[in-house]
């Protein structure tokens, strides 16, 4: 959706704020940019709506190079929430929210309806608030208006630069929850800048950790917690959070080596293997190691008399999990489906290992 | 004291037509000069916010105008434009420029950067930024400049009678020439009232045009 290709930004005074950045933001994801002050988060974000022009490299939105798009047009299709909120103090809340739709020449009925919907969405009763002025709202309410103003014209992309940083912890938590809920509902591509690691972990689909104009690590929150790329990331996350996250081991820690069999083997061979290893089931994989299903000793027993049958005829598919899922989800699945073991699959479909009750219990208890 | 009041009363009655005439002439002079001062200073001020390197020199030049004694400035007009209303209006306009220019410039420069960035970021053109954000938000500062200018112009306007522009100065100078205190007052008091009235009226206009959200 948004793609940075070898983008660098050198400010007029010669300071290199962004250093050869490559970044791909996927459609519909909430990407959090985080890093110490001055690492280039705001610069990165403002290059997306051309408030800042890169000195080198290209930025694409939906494969269109943005330097070729009229900046005014471009910005009207990108929601923008800034830290200072930036509501126009001389316009009412309604006028503020309706601003971009008006600039885009929507008709009045349509945008008034939209404004009311949005106010409702963030819990501001339209009848009360629509004709108020920004100065007549609390900080948290203003911040909400700042957020819905960015949503008003229904842009596919929304940029948010530390939108909640000025708020008290309670309003901040509330707004984070609202954002997560909104994101599920409206499914926009959101780029969100923050200083606050807890905030990032809470809302992000992926977190991009930056340092001195470079990306240090870009991954899902749980992945970053499990495998911080280096000491900088570790420090940045903080010991405390790492420990908290380590209460549950990762999937990789509870994997055990699976006993496998190929689909064209005879049932006799299967039983032989089970006996040898003292197992009641085997995972069926093809020649390339792709997961196909499971054969169980009870299924074989029923059909053992039939000589013509092979493993592939009696195997059953059982639910499997992806190696990127977290252990919590896996445990939930095992409980719900009452599974004694779950195959773990790599992204390309190959079997990586299995998780059994025993392997989980052993890790968690120790 | 009583004598003065009595003689003022006499003068008021006797000179009523002249006082009225002088006041109307003065209002006219002030309005025209103020109109041109706004017409020049506001766009110039806006221009300077877009080209800040010119701001200091140009505001500097207008400050210099301001430091020229008003009498001297009016005097300068005679060789260039002769006497009468036109040179008076020109001189008064020049006098009114600085407060309006300076307030327009500082008013717009002082508009919250966050609001402007939000505007640009939402895709407003620079015209829209100017008319929908900067001018409305700087309006009270600009109006304060206009008010200062109006008071200045009313005051200096009394001197304009020296170059034949009429107005309340006529009464004052005739009073000085004939050493009639009451005649001087008959010009000076309406002039003072006029200055206060301009200030008041402009203030109410300012209040009217200020949106509720910006009222303190
Ligand atoms: N207009 C400018 N001219 C020169 N240097 C600049 C300019 N704007 C930003 N910088 C520098 O570029 C670097 C990155 O700035 P940026 O605003 O992107 O940081 P940030 O990561 O958003 O920081 P923060 O968390 O403090 O907001 C900083 O070192 C900053 O000093
Ligand atoms: Mg920043």
XYZ file of C-alpha atoms and ligand atoms in Angstrom:
614
model
C 0.000 0.000 0.000
C 2.691 2.501 1.045
C 6.223 1.763 -0.049
C 9.461 3.593 0.681
C 12.278 2.810 -1.728
C 15.741 3.908 -0.655
C 14.357 7.085 0.836
C 16.727 9.562 2.440
C 16.050 12.980 3.858
C 18.779 15.531 4.391
C 17.557 18.809 5.911
C 18.798 22.154 4.642
C 21.348 22.332 7.418
C 22.907 19.088 6.195
C 21.408 16.880 8.902
C 20.544 13.406 7.630
C 17.247 12.637 9.310
C 16.370 9.539 7.270
C 19.020 7.253 5.930
C 18.191 5.048 2.958
C 14.928 3.722 4.289
C 13.005 0.846 2.771
C 9.624 0.258 4.258
C 6.488 -1.480 3.100
C 3.274 -0.703 4.912
C 0.568 -3.207 4.121
C -2.996 -2.408 3.311
C -5.228 -2.446 6.363
C -2.493 -2.706 8.940
C -1.788 -0.454 11.881
C 1.922 0.202 11.760
C 3.516 1.922 14.736
C 6.698 3.951 14.272
C 8.605 4.158 17.503
C 12.055 5.227 18.603
C 13.921 7.765 20.661
C 13.312 11.463 20.168
C 14.847 12.754 16.967
C 15.142 9.382 15.251
C 13.025 10.537 12.319
C 9.517 9.272 13.027
C 7.763 12.527 12.232
C 9.955 13.054 9.198
C 9.034 9.592 7.916
C 5.356 10.225 8.440
C 5.320 13.666 6.874
C 6.982 12.363 3.755
C 3.897 10.241 3.164
C 1.631 13.274 2.761
C 4.385 15.398 1.255
C 4.620 17.878 4.089
C 8.282 16.971 3.742
C 9.883 15.969 0.461
C 12.557 13.269 0.479
C 15.934 14.281 -0.887
C 16.497 10.830 -2.345
C 14.456 7.778 -3.179
C 10.818 7.273 -3.998
C 7.621 6.758 -2.110
C 4.688 4.903 -3.625
C 1.076 4.675 -2.606
C -0.780 1.895 -4.404
C 2.164 1.748 -6.770
C 1.801 5.384 -7.746
C 4.778 7.553 -7.060
C 3.531 10.318 -4.802
C 5.866 13.012 -6.061
C 3.771 12.858 -9.236
C 0.498 13.441 -7.404
C -0.715 16.971 -6.666
C 0.017 17.413 -2.949
C -3.364 18.996 -2.200
C -5.170 16.079 -3.846
C -2.899 13.600 -2.120
C -3.504 15.106 1.315
C -7.252 15.169 0.935
C -7.087 11.400 0.606
C -4.877 10.878 3.625
C -6.214 11.509 7.104
C -3.816 13.387 9.332
C -3.836 13.691 13.099
C -1.134 15.807 14.673
C 0.122 15.896 18.214
C -1.007 19.463 18.797
C -4.502 18.398 17.687
C -4.753 21.508 15.502
C -8.502 22.016 15.616
C -9.463 25.326 14.039
C -10.475 27.345 17.097
C -12.787 29.664 15.175
C -14.865 26.844 13.761
C -17.363 24.664 15.561
C -16.729 20.994 16.159
C -19.120 20.214 13.312
C -17.299 22.555 10.942
C -13.965 21.149 11.978
C -14.982 17.576 11.303
C -16.679 18.536 8.040
C -13.644 20.384 6.764
C -12.145 17.851 4.399
C -15.513 16.669 3.032
C -16.275 20.329 2.361
C -12.938 20.840 0.648
C -13.788 17.799 -1.425
C -17.118 19.390 -2.277
C -19.375 16.733 -0.812
C -22.917 17.867 -0.561
C -24.046 19.189 2.748
C -26.577 16.499 3.585
C -23.988 13.823 3.077
C -21.293 15.383 5.211
C -23.622 16.420 8.008
C -24.785 12.839 8.299
C -21.189 11.697 8.315
C -20.219 14.216 11.003
C -22.977 12.967 13.271
C -22.029 9.346 12.709
C -18.441 10.073 13.591
C -19.294 12.041 16.718
C -21.407 9.111 17.827
C -18.581 6.761 17.046
C -16.348 8.370 19.666
C -19.083 8.926 22.183
C -19.690 12.631 21.678
C -23.435 13.224 21.564
C -23.889 15.186 18.286
C -26.722 17.359 19.569
C -24.544 18.634 22.368
C -21.185 18.929 20.706
C -21.714 19.730 17.067
C -22.135 23.454 17.648
C -19.545 23.824 20.370
C -16.152 25.376 19.800
C -12.914 23.502 20.459
C -12.159 25.657 23.508
C -15.370 24.375 25.046
C -14.177 20.758 25.040
C -11.834 18.886 27.350
C -8.420 17.828 26.068
C -9.552 14.250 25.581
C -12.657 15.313 23.711
C -10.623 17.597 21.463
C -8.271 14.738 20.732
C -11.225 12.549 19.734
C -12.429 15.264 17.407
C -8.913 15.449 15.949
C -9.099 11.729 15.224
C -12.554 11.712 13.647
C -11.717 14.781 11.597
C -9.063 12.662 9.951
C -11.636 9.950 9.249
C -14.312 12.266 7.906
C -13.707 11.977 4.191
C -13.137 8.248 4.538
C -9.501 8.243 3.437
C -7.898 4.839 2.967
C -4.767 5.965 4.809
C -4.490 7.743 8.157
C -1.350 9.235 9.641
C -1.252 9.858 13.372
C 1.661 11.624 15.022
C 1.652 11.001 18.761
C -2.049 11.717 18.863
C -2.568 10.682 22.462
C 0.616 11.892 24.077
C -0.898 14.994 25.640
C -3.606 13.062 27.421
C -3.939 11.793 30.933
C -3.397 8.026 31.252
C -7.089 7.230 31.541
C -8.243 9.109 28.445
C -5.244 7.730 26.618
C -6.193 4.144 27.409
C -9.756 4.857 26.387
C -8.717 6.346 23.079
C -6.333 3.480 22.412
C -9.166 1.040 22.974
C -11.367 3.105 20.702
C -8.704 3.167 18.030
C -8.268 -0.589 18.141
C -12.028 -1.007 17.892
C -12.259 1.536 15.085
C -9.466 -0.168 13.206
C -11.350 -3.450 13.361
C -14.481 -1.700 12.155
C -13.158 0.514 9.389
C -10.005 -1.331 8.488
C -7.833 1.566 7.352
C -4.130 1.598 6.784
C -2.841 3.521 9.772
C 0.642 4.831 10.447
C 0.922 5.739 14.089
C 3.871 7.486 15.731
C 4.464 7.132 19.431
C 7.094 7.309 22.139
C 5.249 4.915 24.331
C 6.142 1.242 24.036
C 3.084 0.106 25.965
C 0.902 2.008 23.552
C 2.714 0.430 20.615
C 2.389 -3.086 21.993
C -1.267 -2.540 22.644
C -2.410 -1.223 19.300
C 0.123 -2.261 16.670
C -0.227 -4.909 14.028
C 3.448 -4.335 13.386
C 5.996 -2.160 15.143
C 8.812 -0.388 13.335
C 11.598 0.536 15.715
C 13.805 3.332 14.433
C 17.128 4.770 15.464
C 19.031 7.637 13.882
C 17.046 7.601 10.666
C 17.218 3.845 10.176
C 14.876 0.961 10.829
C 16.307 -1.295 13.510
C 13.536 -3.854 13.656
C 10.155 -4.213 12.028
C 7.903 -7.003 13.195
C 4.805 -8.022 15.059
C 4.730 -6.946 18.699
C 5.027 -10.453 20.113
C 7.885 -11.257 17.760
C 9.782 -8.194 18.850
C 9.270 -9.116 22.472
C 10.409 -12.655 21.829
C 13.333 -11.855 19.589
C 14.631 -8.333 20.050
C 17.041 -7.735 17.158
C 19.816 -6.263 19.297
C 20.690 -4.605 22.581
C 19.269 -1.295 21.438
C 15.857 -2.863 20.942
C 16.157 -4.747 24.224
C 16.946 -1.563 26.079
C 14.243 0.275 24.280
C 11.619 -2.273 25.192
C 12.931 -2.426 28.721
C 13.792 -5.435 30.901
C 10.529 -5.298 32.693
C 8.404 -5.688 29.596
C 10.628 -8.429 28.236
C 10.236 -10.363 31.454
C 6.530 -9.855 31.518
C 6.252 -11.125 27.971
C 8.429 -14.115 28.775
C 5.908 -15.584 31.154
C 4.641 -17.559 28.199
C 7.307 -19.302 26.158
C 7.179 -18.934 22.405
C 5.821 -21.660 20.172
C 9.337 -22.657 19.254
C 10.133 -23.450 22.839
C 7.451 -26.092 23.142
C 7.869 -27.734 19.772
C 8.727 -31.395 19.746
C 10.109 -33.461 16.913
C 7.157 -35.058 15.090
C 6.946 -38.690 14.046
C 5.971 -38.581 10.404
C 4.917 -40.942 7.673
C 4.325 -40.574 3.972
C 0.823 -40.913 2.529
C 1.618 -43.837 0.266
C 2.884 -46.095 3.013
C 0.853 -49.144 3.932
C -1.100 -49.313 7.139
C 1.133 -52.124 8.267
C 4.191 -49.918 8.082
C 2.361 -47.225 9.959
C 1.481 -49.515 12.811
C 5.054 -50.763 12.854
C 6.359 -47.267 13.264
C 3.881 -46.451 16.010
C 4.847 -49.504 17.908
C 8.520 -48.805 17.566
C 8.233 -45.288 18.942
C 5.406 -46.029 21.311
C 3.048 -43.450 19.771
C -0.662 -43.614 19.059
C -0.511 -41.361 16.016
C 1.723 -40.146 13.191
C 1.753 -36.940 11.199
C 1.364 -37.436 7.488
C 3.674 -35.330 5.301
C 4.421 -35.528 1.611
C 7.852 -35.882 0.084
C 8.486 -32.161 0.425
C 7.588 -32.122 4.060
C 4.173 -30.477 3.567
C 1.651 -31.221 6.254
C -1.299 -33.353 5.098
C -3.024 -34.786 8.153
C -2.763 -37.333 10.951
C -3.221 -41.091 11.150
C -4.435 -42.435 14.392
C -4.029 -45.979 15.720
C -7.784 -46.351 16.264
C -8.590 -45.402 12.692
C -6.078 -47.906 11.431
C -7.374 -50.646 13.665
C -10.855 -50.370 12.195
C -9.629 -50.776 8.647
C -6.544 -52.870 9.134
C -8.069 -55.901 7.449
C -8.335 -54.124 4.140
C -5.005 -54.740 2.401
C -5.528 -52.290 -0.335
C -5.762 -49.252 1.962
C -2.843 -46.885 2.383
C -2.092 -44.215 4.977
C -3.616 -41.524 2.803
C -6.964 -43.308 2.809
C -7.387 -43.303 6.569
C -5.646 -40.098 7.577
C -7.687 -37.217 8.933
C -6.987 -33.534 8.848
C -6.745 -32.028 12.309
C -6.463 -28.327 13.066
C -2.940 -27.011 12.738
C -1.358 -23.700 13.712
C 1.083 -21.378 12.012
C 4.543 -20.985 13.503
C 3.897 -17.238 13.889
C 0.924 -17.634 16.162
C 1.490 -17.132 19.820
C 1.292 -19.868 22.336
C -1.749 -18.432 23.979
C -3.792 -18.926 20.852
C -2.502 -22.452 20.514
C -3.430 -23.365 24.046
C -6.870 -21.896 23.564
C -7.315 -23.943 20.420
C -6.191 -27.158 22.096
C -8.625 -26.575 24.929
C -11.524 -25.700 22.738
C -11.101 -28.559 20.273
C -9.915 -30.926 22.950
C -6.768 -31.805 21.011
C -3.923 -33.724 22.495
C -1.491 -32.405 19.951
C -1.313 -29.766 17.262
C 0.941 -29.714 14.210
C 2.841 -26.457 13.673
C 3.170 -25.365 10.079
C 5.631 -22.995 8.448
C 4.392 -20.190 6.232
C 4.815 -22.284 3.090
C 2.896 -25.254 4.470
C 5.767 -27.420 5.618
C 5.529 -29.183 8.924
C 7.764 -27.642 11.536
C 6.961 -29.733 14.570
C 4.145 -30.532 16.927
C 2.973 -29.219 20.218
C 1.615 -31.713 22.693
C -0.039 -31.292 26.038
C 3.037 -32.698 27.651
C 5.420 -30.300 25.934
C 3.347 -27.281 26.939
C 2.927 -28.335 30.515
C 6.585 -29.082 30.886
C 7.607 -25.608 29.696
C 5.070 -23.652 31.632
C 5.600 -25.426 34.891
C 9.381 -25.230 34.798
C -14.427 77.713 35.408
C -18.063 78.565 35.177
C -17.136 81.275 32.746
C -15.384 78.818 30.465
C -18.334 76.451 30.520
C -20.695 79.288 29.763
C -18.562 80.487 26.894
C -18.257 76.949 25.551
C -22.027 76.835 25.581
C -22.133 80.098 23.675
C -19.584 78.916 21.192
C -21.416 75.599 20.805
C -24.599 77.418 19.978
C -22.985 80.060 17.834
C -20.551 77.759 16.019
C -22.760 74.686 15.763
C -22.800 74.616 11.975
C -19.012 74.904 11.815
C -18.506 72.245 14.463
C -20.802 69.904 12.598
C -19.094 70.697 9.348
C -15.646 70.241 10.835
C -16.620 66.939 12.441
C -18.102 65.561 9.237
C -15.065 66.697 7.274
C -12.832 65.082 9.861
C -14.740 61.814 9.754
C -14.525 61.804 5.999
C -10.792 62.470 6.033
C -10.193 59.785 8.627
C -12.295 57.177 6.881
C -10.658 57.744 3.532
C -7.169 57.647 4.991
C -8.001 54.608 7.095
C -9.485 52.875 4.076
C -6.324 53.348 2.051
C -4.110 52.450 4.980
C -5.969 49.141 5.405
C -5.966 48.567 1.666
C -2.202 48.923 1.523
C -1.045 47.622 4.884
C -3.081 44.421 5.176
C -2.061 42.898 1.832
C 1.483 44.138 2.378
C 1.508 42.540 5.816
C 0.274 39.265 4.328
C 2.892 39.493 1.602
C 5.573 39.925 4.248
C 4.464 36.792 6.078
C 5.136 34.919 2.845
C 8.459 36.627 2.210
C 9.851 37.111 5.651
C 13.241 38.357 4.590
C 11.569 41.591 3.441
C 9.644 41.994 6.670
C 12.277 43.762 8.737
C 13.337 46.323 6.121
C 9.790 47.192 5.078
C 8.389 47.440 8.573
C 11.506 49.454 9.356
C 10.725 51.930 6.604
C 7.175 52.428 7.808
C 8.464 52.958 11.340
C 10.655 55.703 9.974
C 7.574 57.377 8.488
C 6.026 57.196 11.891
C 8.927 58.988 13.509
C 8.679 61.937 11.134
C 6.839 64.634 13.093
C 3.326 64.822 11.748
C 3.658 68.473 10.956
C 6.793 67.827 8.934
C 5.116 64.989 7.046
C 2.236 67.254 6.107
C 4.740 69.902 5.108
C 6.527 67.429 2.827
C 3.297 66.920 0.938
C 2.998 70.520 -0.195
C 5.863 70.572 -2.727
C 4.769 67.164 -4.051
C 0.994 67.328 -4.069
C 0.190 70.920 -3.225
C -2.448 71.672 -0.660
C -5.957 70.425 0.010
C -7.560 67.073 0.806
C -5.431 64.871 -1.417
C -2.044 65.551 0.185
C -3.708 65.349 3.606
C -5.174 61.928 2.858
C -1.807 60.720 1.567
C -0.006 61.913 4.676
C -2.619 60.447 7.016
C -2.562 57.154 5.145
C 1.194 56.933 5.553
C 0.700 57.635 9.207
C -1.801 54.872 9.607
C 0.293 52.229 7.798
C 2.632 51.124 10.532
C 0.220 49.921 13.193
C -1.861 48.024 10.666
C 1.131 46.559 8.864
C 2.863 45.514 12.028
C -0.232 43.961 13.526
C -1.158 42.142 10.332
C 2.322 40.713 10.123
C 2.702 39.712 13.750
C -0.909 38.569 13.937
C -0.515 36.132 11.070
C 2.956 35.017 12.090
C 1.552 34.324 15.521
C -1.188 31.950 14.341
C -0.730 28.571 16.002
C 1.628 26.509 13.836
C -0.218 23.349 14.746
C -3.459 24.662 13.287
C -1.756 25.654 10.053
C -0.010 22.323 9.799
C -3.302 20.567 10.332
C -4.802 22.708 7.567
C -2.019 21.986 5.098
C -2.036 18.340 6.073
C -5.754 18.123 5.366
C -5.191 19.413 1.880
C -6.071 23.098 2.086
C -4.555 25.268 -0.617
C -2.475 28.246 0.467
C -5.398 30.561 -0.350
C -7.663 28.496 1.851
C -5.084 28.554 4.611
C -4.997 32.343 4.360
C -8.712 33.011 4.228
C -10.026 30.158 6.337
C -7.345 30.028 9.006
C -4.812 32.829 9.120
C -7.008 35.878 8.603
C -9.846 34.755 10.880
C -7.416 33.816 13.612
C -5.351 36.998 13.294
C -8.383 39.207 12.865
C -8.502 40.601 16.367
C -4.813 41.544 16.233
C -5.272 43.159 12.822
C -8.326 45.029 14.066
C -6.374 46.288 17.060
C -3.899 47.745 14.576
C -6.704 49.387 12.632
C -8.011 50.890 15.841
C -4.647 52.307 16.776
C -4.332 53.713 13.266
C -7.758 55.325 13.451
C -6.963 57.093 16.703
C -3.654 58.278 15.267
C -5.311 59.538 12.095
C -8.018 61.414 13.961
C -5.336 63.104 16.051
C -2.952 63.961 13.248
C -5.968 64.876 11.134
C -6.433 68.056 13.158
C -3.112 69.242 11.755
C -4.289 68.593 8.222
C -6.202 71.819 8.292
C -2.807 73.522 8.041
C -2.495 72.332 4.470
C -6.062 73.254 3.708
C -7.806 69.945 4.227
C -10.479 71.288 6.566
C -11.779 69.252 9.482
C -11.823 70.091 13.152
C -8.338 71.565 12.910
C -9.874 74.659 11.326
C -11.620 75.536 14.586
C -8.568 74.789 16.692
C -6.181 76.868 14.630
C -8.608 79.745 14.361
C -8.930 79.587 18.136
C -5.166 79.649 18.519
C -4.812 82.531 16.098
C -7.437 84.599 17.906
C -6.471 83.326 21.375
C -10.019 82.081 21.991
C -9.854 79.089 24.351
C -13.454 78.164 23.801
C -12.918 77.977 20.063
C -9.908 75.724 20.545
C -12.007 73.477 22.731
C -14.821 73.507 20.222
C -12.372 71.785 17.846
C -10.373 69.712 20.308
C -13.234 68.181 22.295
C -15.084 66.803 19.259
C -11.756 65.517 17.956
C -11.155 63.649 21.191
C -14.694 62.321 21.191
C -14.246 61.284 17.584
C -11.088 59.343 18.422
C -12.865 57.531 21.241
C -15.869 56.851 19.034
C -13.726 55.350 16.288
C -12.012 53.186 18.840
C -15.335 52.100 20.292
C -17.056 51.424 16.985
C -14.114 49.458 15.631
C -13.969 47.511 18.843
C -17.618 46.537 18.539
C -17.107 45.566 14.926
C -14.171 43.465 15.993
C -16.257 41.797 18.669
C -19.046 41.130 16.196
C -16.782 39.520 13.634
C -14.831 37.453 16.140
C -16.257 33.919 16.175
C -17.363 32.613 19.545
C -14.542 30.100 19.609
C -11.930 32.854 19.664
C -13.533 35.077 22.247
C -11.715 35.052 25.502
N 13.417 21.465 9.515
C 14.471 20.803 10.020
N 15.724 21.215 9.785
C 16.786 20.538 10.278
N 16.713 19.429 11.025
C 15.479 18.961 11.303
C 14.289 19.618 10.818
N 13.230 18.928 11.247
C 13.706 17.904 11.969
N 15.060 17.907 12.000
C 15.933 16.931 12.667
O 15.680 15.670 12.108
C 15.684 14.674 13.111
C 14.407 13.877 13.030
O 13.314 14.716 13.362
P 11.871 14.147 13.581
O 10.996 15.292 13.851
O 11.518 13.274 12.445
O 12.087 13.293 14.882
P 11.049 12.404 15.691
O 11.521 11.012 15.615
O 9.671 12.694 15.242
O 11.301 12.945 17.158
P 10.251 13.201 18.333
O 9.994 11.872 18.934
O 11.019 14.080 19.259
O 9.057 13.854 17.746
C 15.880 15.390 14.425
O 17.212 15.222 14.826
C 15.596 16.827 14.123
O 16.390 17.663 14.895
Mg 7.979 13.727 16.133
